[in-house]
């Protein structure tokens, strides 16, 4: 915290319209927070300009060339010393258990190289919450464990362009539209070891009617994202988000567990 302002780090890959909504919300006092850095995995992300215009420190971690470089000359020396392949492989849940180990190894090692760089670039800017605003890279357990140091409250948030758990992946609005859904939406969630699987913080929905196209669906969705993300960040800033483990009977005498978010009253 900076006084009573929550320090927010933001990662982007693209236009940064969500970043802009967060900048504006901090400015207007809708979020009791301040953005302390904006990082990107691509140097030409238009959102970087929005950050610079607002005098927010920026940096780039060029994932593409880091991964290519590791592919060309894979060397144990490039992988961070504190990276443990077995641990990362057993924790991650983006890939099916029968995924070829060679592929998994390359994925986790090359990402750890990029993520170690990312952690280094973030280090000069202490933050309370890390917000993914259109950051198009999966974060692996190596990175997540080094950010989520307090086990009781995760601190990486993401916004996804669909009503999760429907349509995880990179094109939520497109997938929603092509499936013929009559309702679409967006979801803010904490990041866990899977792809778009973490505990849900908030969701907004909109109707899809006969006149809609992929483009109008995207516009309707983004408009809701710009409201929803600042609201969820403000709940975090107010200390109103708690995670709890729920156990449900799953038939056959088995039970299944899921960590969910509870929004508590102020000061509770
Ligand atoms: C948004 O639709 C967000 O849900 C998704 O990527 C898009 C980013 O848009 N994760 P922008 O860069 O914030 O304009």
PDB file of C-alpha atoms and ligand atoms in Angstrom:
ATOM      1  CA  UNK A   1       0.000   0.000   0.000  1.00  0.00           C
ATOM      2  CA  UNK A   2       1.089   3.551  -0.742  1.00  0.00           C
ATOM      3  CA  UNK A   3      -0.644   5.537   2.010  1.00  0.00           C
ATOM      4  CA  UNK A   4      -4.077   4.031   1.563  1.00  0.00           C
ATOM      5  CA  UNK A   5      -3.603   3.460  -2.146  1.00  0.00           C
ATOM      6  CA  UNK A   6      -3.187  -0.057  -3.500  1.00  0.00           C
ATOM      7  CA  UNK A   7      -0.126  -0.333  -5.727  1.00  0.00           C
ATOM      8  CA  UNK A   8      -1.142  -1.928  -9.015  1.00  0.00           C
ATOM      9  CA  UNK A   9       1.211  -3.456 -11.577  1.00  0.00           C
ATOM     10  CA  UNK A  10      -0.308  -4.042 -15.029  1.00  0.00           C
ATOM     11  CA  UNK A  11       0.755  -6.394 -17.827  1.00  0.00           C
ATOM     12  CA  UNK A  12      -0.546  -5.911 -21.362  1.00  0.00           C
ATOM     13  CA  UNK A  13       0.023  -7.141 -24.904  1.00  0.00           C
ATOM     14  CA  UNK A  14      -2.243  -4.938 -26.978  1.00  0.00           C
ATOM     15  CA  UNK A  15      -4.307  -1.783 -27.263  1.00  0.00           C
ATOM     16  CA  UNK A  16      -4.750  -1.337 -23.544  1.00  0.00           C
ATOM     17  CA  UNK A  17      -8.356  -0.144 -23.429  1.00  0.00           C
ATOM     18  CA  UNK A  18      -8.739  -1.937 -20.073  1.00  0.00           C
ATOM     19  CA  UNK A  19      -5.515  -0.319 -18.901  1.00  0.00           C
ATOM     20  CA  UNK A  20      -7.037   3.046 -19.839  1.00  0.00           C
ATOM     21  CA  UNK A  21     -10.194   2.257 -17.857  1.00  0.00           C
ATOM     22  CA  UNK A  22      -8.032   1.404 -14.828  1.00  0.00           C
ATOM     23  CA  UNK A  23      -5.915   4.568 -15.235  1.00  0.00           C
ATOM     24  CA  UNK A  24      -9.092   6.679 -15.427  1.00  0.00           C
ATOM     25  CA  UNK A  25     -10.663   4.909 -12.449  1.00  0.00           C
ATOM     26  CA  UNK A  26      -7.573   5.530 -10.302  1.00  0.00           C
ATOM     27  CA  UNK A  27      -7.615   9.156 -11.400  1.00  0.00           C
ATOM     28  CA  UNK A  28     -11.288   9.589 -10.511  1.00  0.00           C
ATOM     29  CA  UNK A  29     -10.971   7.806  -7.155  1.00  0.00           C
ATOM     30  CA  UNK A  30     -13.205   4.919  -8.307  1.00  0.00           C
ATOM     31  CA  UNK A  31     -10.220   2.725  -7.484  1.00  0.00           C
ATOM     32  CA  UNK A  32      -8.241   3.543  -4.338  1.00  0.00           C
ATOM     33  CA  UNK A  33      -5.076   2.683  -6.167  1.00  0.00           C
ATOM     34  CA  UNK A  34      -2.161   3.810  -8.229  1.00  0.00           C
ATOM     35  CA  UNK A  35      -0.560   2.046 -11.190  1.00  0.00           C
ATOM     36  CA  UNK A  36       3.139   1.591 -10.447  1.00  0.00           C
ATOM     37  CA  UNK A  37       4.248  -0.023 -13.717  1.00  0.00           C
ATOM     38  CA  UNK A  38       2.997  -1.291 -17.064  1.00  0.00           C
ATOM     39  CA  UNK A  39       4.874  -4.197 -18.622  1.00  0.00           C
ATOM     40  CA  UNK A  40       4.374  -5.808 -22.001  1.00  0.00           C
ATOM     41  CA  UNK A  41       5.583  -8.911 -23.814  1.00  0.00           C
ATOM     42  CA  UNK A  42       5.667  -6.992 -27.118  1.00  0.00           C
ATOM     43  CA  UNK A  43       7.430  -3.704 -27.774  1.00  0.00           C
ATOM     44  CA  UNK A  44       4.757  -2.270 -30.068  1.00  0.00           C
ATOM     45  CA  UNK A  45       1.776  -2.766 -27.732  1.00  0.00           C
ATOM     46  CA  UNK A  46      -0.268   0.399 -28.188  1.00  0.00           C
ATOM     47  CA  UNK A  47      -1.115   0.365 -24.490  1.00  0.00           C
ATOM     48  CA  UNK A  48       2.504   1.268 -23.657  1.00  0.00           C
ATOM     49  CA  UNK A  49       1.871   4.691 -25.140  1.00  0.00           C
ATOM     50  CA  UNK A  50      -1.167   5.171 -22.909  1.00  0.00           C
ATOM     51  CA  UNK A  51       1.039   4.398 -19.906  1.00  0.00           C
ATOM     52  CA  UNK A  52       3.782   6.798 -20.996  1.00  0.00           C
ATOM     53  CA  UNK A  53       1.237   9.554 -21.602  1.00  0.00           C
ATOM     54  CA  UNK A  54       0.228   9.096 -17.987  1.00  0.00           C
ATOM     55  CA  UNK A  55       3.850   9.052 -16.795  1.00  0.00           C
ATOM     56  CA  UNK A  56       3.660   5.447 -15.637  1.00  0.00           C
ATOM     57  CA  UNK A  57       6.968   3.516 -15.839  1.00  0.00           C
ATOM     58  CA  UNK A  58       6.970   0.888 -18.606  1.00  0.00           C
ATOM     59  CA  UNK A  59       9.114  -2.064 -19.650  1.00  0.00           C
ATOM     60  CA  UNK A  60       9.083  -4.796 -22.279  1.00  0.00           C
ATOM     61  CA  UNK A  61      10.043  -8.451 -21.904  1.00  0.00           C
ATOM     62  CA  UNK A  62      10.340  -9.726 -25.453  1.00  0.00           C
ATOM     63  CA  UNK A  63       8.854 -13.214 -24.996  1.00  0.00           C
ATOM     64  CA  UNK A  64       9.034 -14.061 -28.696  1.00  0.00           C
ATOM     65  CA  UNK A  65      12.779 -13.597 -29.008  1.00  0.00           C
ATOM     66  CA  UNK A  66      13.488 -15.129 -25.584  1.00  0.00           C
ATOM     67  CA  UNK A  67      11.568 -18.282 -26.553  1.00  0.00           C
ATOM     68  CA  UNK A  68      13.174 -18.395 -30.019  1.00  0.00           C
ATOM     69  CA  UNK A  69      16.599 -17.959 -28.529  1.00  0.00           C
ATOM     70  CA  UNK A  70      16.012 -20.789 -26.079  1.00  0.00           C
ATOM     71  CA  UNK A  71      14.752 -22.975 -28.921  1.00  0.00           C
ATOM     72  CA  UNK A  72      17.876 -22.310 -31.004  1.00  0.00           C
ATOM     73  CA  UNK A  73      20.350 -22.915 -28.200  1.00  0.00           C
ATOM     74  CA  UNK A  74      18.659 -24.532 -25.232  1.00  0.00           C
ATOM     75  CA  UNK A  75      21.045 -24.291 -22.334  1.00  0.00           C
ATOM     76  CA  UNK A  76      20.534 -25.152 -18.682  1.00  0.00           C
ATOM     77  CA  UNK A  77      22.427 -21.951 -17.853  1.00  0.00           C
ATOM     78  CA  UNK A  78      19.629 -19.815 -19.258  1.00  0.00           C
ATOM     79  CA  UNK A  79      17.012 -21.434 -17.024  1.00  0.00           C
ATOM     80  CA  UNK A  80      16.733 -19.737 -13.632  1.00  0.00           C
ATOM     81  CA  UNK A  81      18.556 -21.646 -10.891  1.00  0.00           C
ATOM     82  CA  UNK A  82      15.515 -21.800  -8.666  1.00  0.00           C
ATOM     83  CA  UNK A  83      13.364 -23.381 -11.397  1.00  0.00           C
ATOM     84  CA  UNK A  84      12.244 -26.933 -10.648  1.00  0.00           C
ATOM     85  CA  UNK A  85      10.896 -28.739 -13.704  1.00  0.00           C
ATOM     86  CA  UNK A  86       9.168 -31.563 -11.826  1.00  0.00           C
ATOM     87  CA  UNK A  87       7.445 -29.126  -9.534  1.00  0.00           C
ATOM     88  CA  UNK A  88       6.279 -26.848 -12.371  1.00  0.00           C
ATOM     89  CA  UNK A  89       5.138 -29.835 -14.442  1.00  0.00           C
ATOM     90  CA  UNK A  90       3.108 -31.336 -11.634  1.00  0.00           C
ATOM     91  CA  UNK A  91       1.453 -28.053 -10.681  1.00  0.00           C
ATOM     92  CA  UNK A  92       0.542 -26.702 -14.123  1.00  0.00           C
ATOM     93  CA  UNK A  93      -2.858 -27.621 -15.497  1.00  0.00           C
ATOM     94  CA  UNK A  94      -2.944 -26.035 -18.974  1.00  0.00           C
ATOM     95  CA  UNK A  95      -1.926 -29.309 -20.583  1.00  0.00           C
ATOM     96  CA  UNK A  96      -3.505 -32.742 -20.400  1.00  0.00           C
ATOM     97  CA  UNK A  97      -1.700 -35.387 -18.299  1.00  0.00           C
ATOM     98  CA  UNK A  98      -0.783 -37.307 -21.477  1.00  0.00           C
ATOM     99  CA  UNK A  99       1.066 -34.322 -22.998  1.00  0.00           C
ATOM    100  CA  UNK A 100       4.459 -35.324 -24.362  1.00  0.00           C
ATOM    101  CA  UNK A 101       7.055 -34.585 -21.668  1.00  0.00           C
ATOM    102  CA  UNK A 102       9.525 -33.116 -24.179  1.00  0.00           C
ATOM    103  CA  UNK A 103       6.973 -30.511 -25.193  1.00  0.00           C
ATOM    104  CA  UNK A 104       6.029 -29.726 -21.596  1.00  0.00           C
ATOM    105  CA  UNK A 105       9.697 -29.384 -20.650  1.00  0.00           C
ATOM    106  CA  UNK A 106      10.387 -26.942 -23.460  1.00  0.00           C
ATOM    107  CA  UNK A 107       7.286 -24.934 -22.666  1.00  0.00           C
ATOM    108  CA  UNK A 108       7.941 -24.657 -18.936  1.00  0.00           C
ATOM    109  CA  UNK A 109      11.672 -23.998 -19.262  1.00  0.00           C
ATOM    110  CA  UNK A 110      11.402 -21.385 -21.990  1.00  0.00           C
ATOM    111  CA  UNK A 111       8.600 -19.603 -20.112  1.00  0.00           C
ATOM    112  CA  UNK A 112      10.651 -19.685 -16.899  1.00  0.00           C
ATOM    113  CA  UNK A 113      13.466 -17.893 -18.759  1.00  0.00           C
ATOM    114  CA  UNK A 114      11.029 -15.176 -19.839  1.00  0.00           C
ATOM    115  CA  UNK A 115       9.305 -15.078 -16.452  1.00  0.00           C
ATOM    116  CA  UNK A 116      12.578 -14.669 -14.552  1.00  0.00           C
ATOM    117  CA  UNK A 117      13.232 -11.624 -16.730  1.00  0.00           C
ATOM    118  CA  UNK A 118       9.710 -10.374 -16.046  1.00  0.00           C
ATOM    119  CA  UNK A 119      10.173 -10.772 -12.270  1.00  0.00           C
ATOM    120  CA  UNK A 120      13.444  -8.849 -12.528  1.00  0.00           C
ATOM    121  CA  UNK A 121      11.840  -6.009 -14.446  1.00  0.00           C
ATOM    122  CA  UNK A 122       9.011  -5.797 -11.914  1.00  0.00           C
ATOM    123  CA  UNK A 123      11.338  -5.785  -8.907  1.00  0.00           C
ATOM    124  CA  UNK A 124      12.045  -2.019  -8.812  1.00  0.00           C
ATOM    125  CA  UNK A 125       8.315  -1.321  -8.461  1.00  0.00           C
ATOM    126  CA  UNK A 126       6.790  -2.863  -5.321  1.00  0.00           C
ATOM    127  CA  UNK A 127       3.133  -3.709  -5.950  1.00  0.00           C
ATOM    128  CA  UNK A 128       0.189  -5.140  -4.046  1.00  0.00           C
ATOM    129  CA  UNK A 129      -1.810  -6.452  -6.993  1.00  0.00           C
ATOM    130  CA  UNK A 130      -0.784  -7.605 -10.459  1.00  0.00           C
ATOM    131  CA  UNK A 131      -3.437  -7.026 -13.103  1.00  0.00           C
ATOM    132  CA  UNK A 132      -3.384  -8.765 -16.484  1.00  0.00           C
ATOM    133  CA  UNK A 133      -5.133  -6.489 -18.954  1.00  0.00           C
ATOM    134  CA  UNK A 134      -5.039  -8.290 -22.272  1.00  0.00           C
ATOM    135  CA  UNK A 135      -1.684  -9.976 -21.508  1.00  0.00           C
ATOM    136  CA  UNK A 136      -1.643 -12.813 -24.027  1.00  0.00           C
ATOM    137  CA  UNK A 137       0.793 -15.175 -22.301  1.00  0.00           C
ATOM    138  CA  UNK A 138       0.082 -18.035 -19.944  1.00  0.00           C
ATOM    139  CA  UNK A 139       1.889 -17.578 -16.658  1.00  0.00           C
ATOM    140  CA  UNK A 140       3.411 -20.763 -15.268  1.00  0.00           C
ATOM    141  CA  UNK A 141       3.667 -21.966 -11.649  1.00  0.00           C
ATOM    142  CA  UNK A 142       7.257 -20.658 -11.558  1.00  0.00           C
ATOM    143  CA  UNK A 143       6.029 -17.079 -11.896  1.00  0.00           C
ATOM    144  CA  UNK A 144       2.735 -17.440 -10.036  1.00  0.00           C
ATOM    145  CA  UNK A 145       4.398 -18.872  -6.899  1.00  0.00           C
ATOM    146  CA  UNK A 146       6.871 -16.000  -6.815  1.00  0.00           C
ATOM    147  CA  UNK A 147       4.078 -13.422  -6.945  1.00  0.00           C
ATOM    148  CA  UNK A 148       1.546 -15.165  -4.686  1.00  0.00           C
ATOM    149  CA  UNK A 149       3.692 -15.147  -1.601  1.00  0.00           C
ATOM    150  CA  UNK A 150       0.711 -14.908   0.751  1.00  0.00           C
ATOM    151  CA  UNK A 151      -1.009 -18.281   0.506  1.00  0.00           C
ATOM    152  CA  UNK A 152      -4.335 -17.024   1.791  1.00  0.00           C
ATOM    153  CA  UNK A 153      -4.960 -14.389  -0.911  1.00  0.00           C
ATOM    154  CA  UNK A 154      -3.932 -14.640  -4.553  1.00  0.00           C
ATOM    155  CA  UNK A 155      -2.811 -11.371  -6.091  1.00  0.00           C
ATOM    156  CA  UNK A 156      -2.837 -11.862  -9.852  1.00  0.00           C
ATOM    157  CA  UNK A 157      -6.090 -10.908 -11.604  1.00  0.00           C
ATOM    158  CA  UNK A 158      -7.121 -11.467 -15.197  1.00  0.00           C
ATOM    159  CA  UNK A 159     -10.026 -10.388 -17.383  1.00  0.00           C
ATOM    160  CA  UNK A 160     -11.418 -12.899 -19.829  1.00  0.00           C
ATOM    161  CA  UNK A 161     -13.771 -12.119 -22.742  1.00  0.00           C
ATOM    162  CA  UNK A 162     -16.366 -14.829 -22.012  1.00  0.00           C
ATOM    163  CA  UNK A 163     -18.561 -16.132 -19.222  1.00  0.00           C
ATOM    164  CA  UNK A 164     -16.171 -18.663 -17.721  1.00  0.00           C
ATOM    165  CA  UNK A 165     -16.010 -21.581 -17.458  1.00  0.00           C
ATOM    166  CA  UNK A 166     -17.379 -21.399 -21.020  1.00  0.00           C
ATOM    167  CA  UNK A 167     -14.899 -20.546 -23.757  1.00  0.00           C
ATOM    168  CA  UNK A 168     -11.483 -20.309 -22.105  1.00  0.00           C
ATOM    169  CA  UNK A 169      -8.600 -19.509 -24.471  1.00  0.00           C
ATOM    170  CA  UNK A 170      -7.668 -16.590 -26.635  1.00  0.00           C
ATOM    171  CA  UNK A 171     -10.862 -15.702 -28.505  1.00  0.00           C
ATOM    172  CA  UNK A 172     -13.710 -15.677 -25.993  1.00  0.00           C
ATOM    173  CA  UNK A 173     -16.026 -13.273 -27.859  1.00  0.00           C
ATOM    174  CA  UNK A 174     -15.406 -14.999 -31.197  1.00  0.00           C
ATOM    175  CA  UNK A 175     -16.014 -18.438 -29.685  1.00  0.00           C
ATOM    176  CA  UNK A 176     -19.199 -17.211 -27.946  1.00  0.00           C
ATOM    177  CA  UNK A 177     -20.542 -15.741 -31.198  1.00  0.00           C
ATOM    178  CA  UNK A 178     -19.632 -18.700 -33.410  1.00  0.00           C
ATOM    179  CA  UNK A 179     -21.240 -21.122 -30.967  1.00  0.00           C
ATOM    180  CA  UNK A 180     -24.536 -19.265 -31.435  1.00  0.00           C
ATOM    181  CA  UNK A 181     -24.858 -18.173 -27.806  1.00  0.00           C
ATOM    182  CA  UNK A 182     -27.700 -15.791 -27.027  1.00  0.00           C
ATOM    183  CA  UNK A 183     -25.807 -14.291 -24.096  1.00  0.00           C
ATOM    184  CA  UNK A 184     -22.134 -13.337 -23.912  1.00  0.00           C
ATOM    185  CA  UNK A 185     -20.073 -11.736 -21.214  1.00  0.00           C
ATOM    186  CA  UNK A 186     -16.788 -11.174 -19.457  1.00  0.00           C
ATOM    187  CA  UNK A 187     -15.203 -12.543 -16.309  1.00  0.00           C
ATOM    188  CA  UNK A 188     -12.610 -11.243 -13.867  1.00  0.00           C
ATOM    189  CA  UNK A 189     -10.814 -14.003 -11.966  1.00  0.00           C
ATOM    190  CA  UNK A 190      -7.707 -14.729  -9.962  1.00  0.00           C
ATOM    191  CA  UNK A 191      -5.022 -16.558 -11.885  1.00  0.00           C
ATOM    192  CA  UNK A 192      -4.257 -20.141 -10.903  1.00  0.00           C
ATOM    193  CA  UNK A 193      -2.183 -22.869 -12.567  1.00  0.00           C
ATOM    194  CA  UNK A 194      -4.679 -23.545 -15.350  1.00  0.00           C
ATOM    195  CA  UNK A 195      -5.850 -21.627 -18.406  1.00  0.00           C
ATOM    196  CA  UNK A 196      -8.637 -19.251 -17.317  1.00  0.00           C
ATOM    197  CA  UNK A 197      -9.613 -21.609 -14.496  1.00  0.00           C
ATOM    198  CA  UNK A 198      -8.981 -19.481 -11.387  1.00  0.00           C
ATOM    199  CA  UNK A 199     -11.551 -18.366  -8.774  1.00  0.00           C
ATOM    200  CA  UNK A 200     -14.133 -16.000 -10.270  1.00  0.00           C
ATOM    201  CA  UNK A 201     -14.354 -12.499  -8.796  1.00  0.00           C
ATOM    202  CA  UNK A 202     -16.996 -10.911 -11.021  1.00  0.00           C
ATOM    203  CA  UNK A 203     -18.950 -11.366 -14.241  1.00  0.00           C
ATOM    204  CA  UNK A 204     -21.142  -9.252 -16.538  1.00  0.00           C
ATOM    205  CA  UNK A 205     -23.423 -10.486 -19.284  1.00  0.00           C
ATOM    206  CA  UNK A 206     -25.027  -8.971 -22.387  1.00  0.00           C
ATOM    207  CA  UNK A 207     -27.588 -10.208 -24.883  1.00  0.00           C
ATOM    208  CA  UNK A 208     -26.638 -11.323 -28.353  1.00  0.00           C
ATOM    209  CA  UNK A 209     -29.377 -10.776 -30.915  1.00  0.00           C
ATOM    210  CA  UNK A 210     -29.949 -11.357 -34.621  1.00  0.00           C
ATOM    211  CA  UNK A 211     -28.296  -8.109 -35.716  1.00  0.00           C
ATOM    212  CA  UNK A 212     -25.051  -8.779 -33.865  1.00  0.00           C
ATOM    213  CA  UNK A 213     -21.741  -9.558 -35.552  1.00  0.00           C
ATOM    214  CA  UNK A 214     -18.453 -10.635 -33.980  1.00  0.00           C
ATOM    215  CA  UNK A 215     -17.497  -6.972 -33.980  1.00  0.00           C
ATOM    216  CA  UNK A 216     -20.622  -5.724 -32.150  1.00  0.00           C
ATOM    217  CA  UNK A 217     -20.326  -8.609 -29.674  1.00  0.00           C
ATOM    218  CA  UNK A 218     -16.744  -7.549 -28.959  1.00  0.00           C
ATOM    219  CA  UNK A 219     -17.805  -3.910 -28.538  1.00  0.00           C
ATOM    220  CA  UNK A 220     -20.619  -4.816 -26.140  1.00  0.00           C
ATOM    221  CA  UNK A 221     -18.229  -7.001 -24.173  1.00  0.00           C
ATOM    222  CA  UNK A 222     -15.405  -4.485 -23.953  1.00  0.00           C
ATOM    223  CA  UNK A 223     -17.790  -1.809 -22.713  1.00  0.00           C
ATOM    224  CA  UNK A 224     -18.721  -4.092 -19.817  1.00  0.00           C
ATOM    225  CA  UNK A 225     -15.059  -5.003 -19.209  1.00  0.00           C
ATOM    226  CA  UNK A 226     -14.233  -1.336 -18.644  1.00  0.00           C
ATOM    227  CA  UNK A 227     -16.801  -1.226 -15.808  1.00  0.00           C
ATOM    228  CA  UNK A 228     -16.219  -4.660 -14.350  1.00  0.00           C
ATOM    229  CA  UNK A 229     -12.427  -4.610 -14.065  1.00  0.00           C
ATOM    230  CA  UNK A 230     -12.207  -1.370 -12.028  1.00  0.00           C
ATOM    231  CA  UNK A 231     -15.020  -2.623  -9.765  1.00  0.00           C
ATOM    232  CA  UNK A 232     -13.176  -5.875  -9.047  1.00  0.00           C
ATOM    233  CA  UNK A 233      -9.875  -4.071  -8.475  1.00  0.00           C
ATOM    234  CA  UNK A 234     -11.606  -1.732  -6.038  1.00  0.00           C
ATOM    235  CA  UNK A 235     -13.009  -4.717  -4.103  1.00  0.00           C
ATOM    236  CA  UNK A 236      -9.433  -5.966  -3.797  1.00  0.00           C
ATOM    237  CA  UNK A 237      -8.210  -2.521  -2.723  1.00  0.00           C
ATOM    238  CA  UNK A 238     -10.902  -2.428  -0.036  1.00  0.00           C
ATOM    239  CA  UNK A 239      -9.832  -5.828   1.265  1.00  0.00           C
ATOM    240  CA  UNK A 240     -13.246  -7.254   0.414  1.00  0.00           C
ATOM    241  CA  UNK A 241     -12.125 -10.369  -1.481  1.00  0.00           C
ATOM    242  CA  UNK A 242     -11.629 -13.628   0.379  1.00  0.00           C
ATOM    243  CA  UNK A 243     -10.990 -17.062  -1.048  1.00  0.00           C
ATOM    244  CA  UNK A 244     -12.586 -20.089   0.538  1.00  0.00           C
ATOM    245  CA  UNK A 245     -12.368 -23.778  -0.253  1.00  0.00           C
ATOM    246  CA  UNK A 246     -15.746 -25.347  -0.936  1.00  0.00           C
ATOM    247  CA  UNK A 247     -16.373 -29.078  -0.841  1.00  0.00           C
ATOM    248  CA  UNK A 248     -19.251 -30.561  -2.797  1.00  0.00           C
ATOM    249  CA  UNK A 249     -20.619 -34.056  -2.963  1.00  0.00           C
ATOM    250  CA  UNK A 250     -19.767 -35.273  -6.441  1.00  0.00           C
ATOM    251  CA  UNK A 251     -21.718 -38.549  -6.550  1.00  0.00           C
ATOM    252  CA  UNK A 252     -20.402 -42.033  -5.966  1.00  0.00           C
ATOM    253  CA  UNK A 253     -19.438 -41.075  -2.413  1.00  0.00           C
ATOM    254  CA  UNK A 254     -16.772 -38.745  -3.795  1.00  0.00           C
ATOM    255  CA  UNK A 255     -16.389 -35.065  -3.117  1.00  0.00           C
ATOM    256  CA  UNK A 256     -14.855 -32.320  -5.188  1.00  0.00           C
ATOM    257  CA  UNK A 257     -13.122 -29.184  -3.933  1.00  0.00           C
ATOM    258  CA  UNK A 258     -13.029 -25.760  -5.462  1.00  0.00           C
ATOM    259  CA  UNK A 259     -11.577 -22.495  -4.242  1.00  0.00           C
ATOM    260  CA  UNK A 260     -14.109 -19.718  -4.742  1.00  0.00           C
ATOM    261  CA  UNK A 261     -14.169 -15.995  -4.031  1.00  0.00           C
ATOM    262  CA  UNK A 262     -16.420 -14.482  -1.402  1.00  0.00           C
ATOM    263  CA  UNK A 263     -17.072 -10.750  -1.527  1.00  0.00           C
ATOM    264  CA  UNK A 264     -17.345  -9.583   2.062  1.00  0.00           C
ATOM    265  CA  UNK A 265     -18.730  -6.332   3.475  1.00  0.00           C
ATOM    266  CA  UNK A 266     -16.321  -3.478   4.045  1.00  0.00           C
ATOM    267  CA  UNK A 267     -14.290  -3.922   7.231  1.00  0.00           C
ATOM    268  CA  UNK A 268     -15.434  -7.563   7.697  1.00  0.00           C
TER     269      UNK A 268
HETATM  270  C1  LIG B   1      -9.942  -7.893 -23.737  1.00  0.00           C
HETATM  271  O1  LIG B   1     -11.055  -8.312 -24.483  1.00  0.00           O
HETATM  272  C2  LIG B   1      -9.666  -8.845 -22.601  1.00  0.00           C
HETATM  273  O2  LIG B   1     -10.818  -9.468 -22.116  1.00  0.00           O
HETATM  274  C3  LIG B   1      -8.778  -9.868 -23.265  1.00  0.00           C
HETATM  275  O3  LIG B   1      -7.966  -9.134 -24.145  1.00  0.00           O
HETATM  276  C4  LIG B   1      -8.650  -7.943 -24.539  1.00  0.00           C
HETATM  277  C5  LIG B   1      -7.731  -6.809 -24.224  1.00  0.00           C
HETATM  278  O4  LIG B   1      -8.187  -5.593 -24.729  1.00  0.00           O
HETATM  279  N1  LIG B   1      -8.053 -10.624 -22.264  1.00  0.00           N
HETATM  280  P1  LIG B   1      -7.433  -4.243 -24.359  1.00  0.00           P
HETATM  281  O5  LIG B   1      -5.969  -4.419 -24.750  1.00  0.00           O
HETATM  282  O6  LIG B   1      -7.599  -3.991 -22.899  1.00  0.00           O
HETATM  283  O7  LIG B   1      -8.107  -3.210 -25.214  1.00  0.00           O
END
